[in-house]
Amino acid sequence: MVGGVERSSDTKDRLIEGTRQLLWDRGYVGTSPTAILRRSGVGQGSMYHHFRGKSDLVLAAERRSAELMQAQVREVFSGEGTGLQRIVAYLLLQRDVLRGCSVGRLAGDPEIVADDELRAPVRETFAVLNRCLSEAVTEAQAAGELDARLRPEETAAALAAVIQGGYALARAEQSTEPFDRAIHGALDLLGVPADDRVPVGARSS
């Protein structure tokens, strides 16, 4: 019985992860039940044993992507260093740029943005990012690292937009250079010296 529970749990996990990867690469329409079963490597009927349907499974996959990105964001912004250093660390994370952001790409999917429930994990994740960035900006201002005239929430939104826009530019060119230019342009605007721009961690969101 225990073995059966473990196998059932493993099947559900594989369905969620397979769907997450398909959403990242193909979007909602391209994530068909057939493609999900093929990517997950599970038997026919498994999807409907664990989930009410495609939308239910997609939501679970979205939540996993959201949880992973939120954990990554919190890890960086709860780490060592000043407010500005943590902002720099997040901007310079090594990412799978041409694949894009697993959560950000969902925001461009018509089927997802049209559904309040499916859109919720995306909205919540960017709210976490904006809050962490905003708090770091405020801290950096208090330490004299950033201009006191900056508005923290607006600055945070601009930095998040630089990252997501950088992904789009990179995919359009099929080159990481536009993304890198966007990030370093943001660092220029923040007044971060070139010597302080050291990439950290091989991670992807």
PDB file of N, CA and C in Angstrom, residues 95 97-98 166 170 174-181:
ATOM      1  N   ARG A  95      20.809  33.188 -15.921  1.00  0.00           N
ATOM      2  CA  ARG A  95      19.491  32.695 -16.315  1.00  0.00           C
ATOM      3  C   ARG A  95      19.545  32.018 -17.680  1.00  0.00           C
ATOM      4  N   VAL A  97      18.366  32.621 -20.565  1.00  0.00           N
ATOM      5  CA  VAL A  97      17.772  33.822 -21.150  1.00  0.00           C
ATOM      6  C   VAL A  97      16.896  33.518 -22.366  1.00  0.00           C
ATOM      7  N   LEU A  98      17.366  32.683 -23.267  1.00  0.00           N
ATOM      8  CA  LEU A  98      16.607  32.436 -24.496  1.00  0.00           C
ATOM      9  C   LEU A  98      15.339  31.619 -24.244  1.00  0.00           C
ATOM     10  N   GLY A 166      13.942  42.347 -21.201  1.00  0.00           N
ATOM     11  CA  GLY A 166      15.203  41.807 -21.701  1.00  0.00           C
ATOM     12  C   GLY A 166      15.040  40.412 -22.265  1.00  0.00           C
ATOM     13  N   ALA A 170      15.832  39.409 -26.139  1.00  0.00           N
ATOM     14  CA  ALA A 170      16.770  38.324 -26.406  1.00  0.00           C
ATOM     15  C   ALA A 170      16.147  37.252 -27.290  1.00  0.00           C
ATOM     16  N   GLN A 174      17.297  36.027 -30.749  1.00  0.00           N
ATOM     17  CA  GLN A 174      17.909  34.716 -30.492  1.00  0.00           C
ATOM     18  C   GLN A 174      19.378  34.879 -30.089  1.00  0.00           C
ATOM     19  N   SER A 175      19.562  35.834 -29.189  1.00  0.00           N
ATOM     20  CA  SER A 175      20.885  36.147 -28.657  1.00  0.00           C
ATOM     21  C   SER A 175      20.712  36.685 -27.239  1.00  0.00           C
ATOM     22  N   THR A 176      21.654  36.368 -26.369  1.00  0.00           N
ATOM     23  CA  THR A 176      21.583  36.875 -25.000  1.00  0.00           C
ATOM     24  C   THR A 176      22.061  38.321 -24.887  1.00  0.00           C
ATOM     25  N   GLU A 177      22.668  38.848 -25.927  1.00  0.00           N
ATOM     26  CA  GLU A 177      23.247  40.193 -25.847  1.00  0.00           C
ATOM     27  C   GLU A 177      22.217  41.273 -25.509  1.00  0.00           C
ATOM     28  N   PRO A 178      21.013  41.285 -26.118  1.00  0.00           N
ATOM     29  CA  PRO A 178      20.046  42.320 -25.750  1.00  0.00           C
ATOM     30  C   PRO A 178      19.666  42.270 -24.262  1.00  0.00           C
ATOM     31  N   PHE A 179      19.571  41.077 -23.715  1.00  0.00           N
ATOM     32  CA  PHE A 179      19.262  40.933 -22.287  1.00  0.00           C
ATOM     33  C   PHE A 179      20.392  41.525 -21.447  1.00  0.00           C
ATOM     34  N   ASP A 180      21.616  41.178 -21.796  1.00  0.00           N
ATOM     35  CA  ASP A 180      22.768  41.680 -21.045  1.00  0.00           C
ATOM     36  C   ASP A 180      22.845  43.208 -21.115  1.00  0.00           C
ATOM     37  N   ARG A 181      22.574  43.766 -22.284  1.00  0.00           N
ATOM     38  CA  ARG A 181      22.606  45.226 -22.420  1.00  0.00           C
ATOM     39  C   ARG A 181      21.538  45.872 -21.546  1.00  0.00           C
TER      40      ARG A 181
END
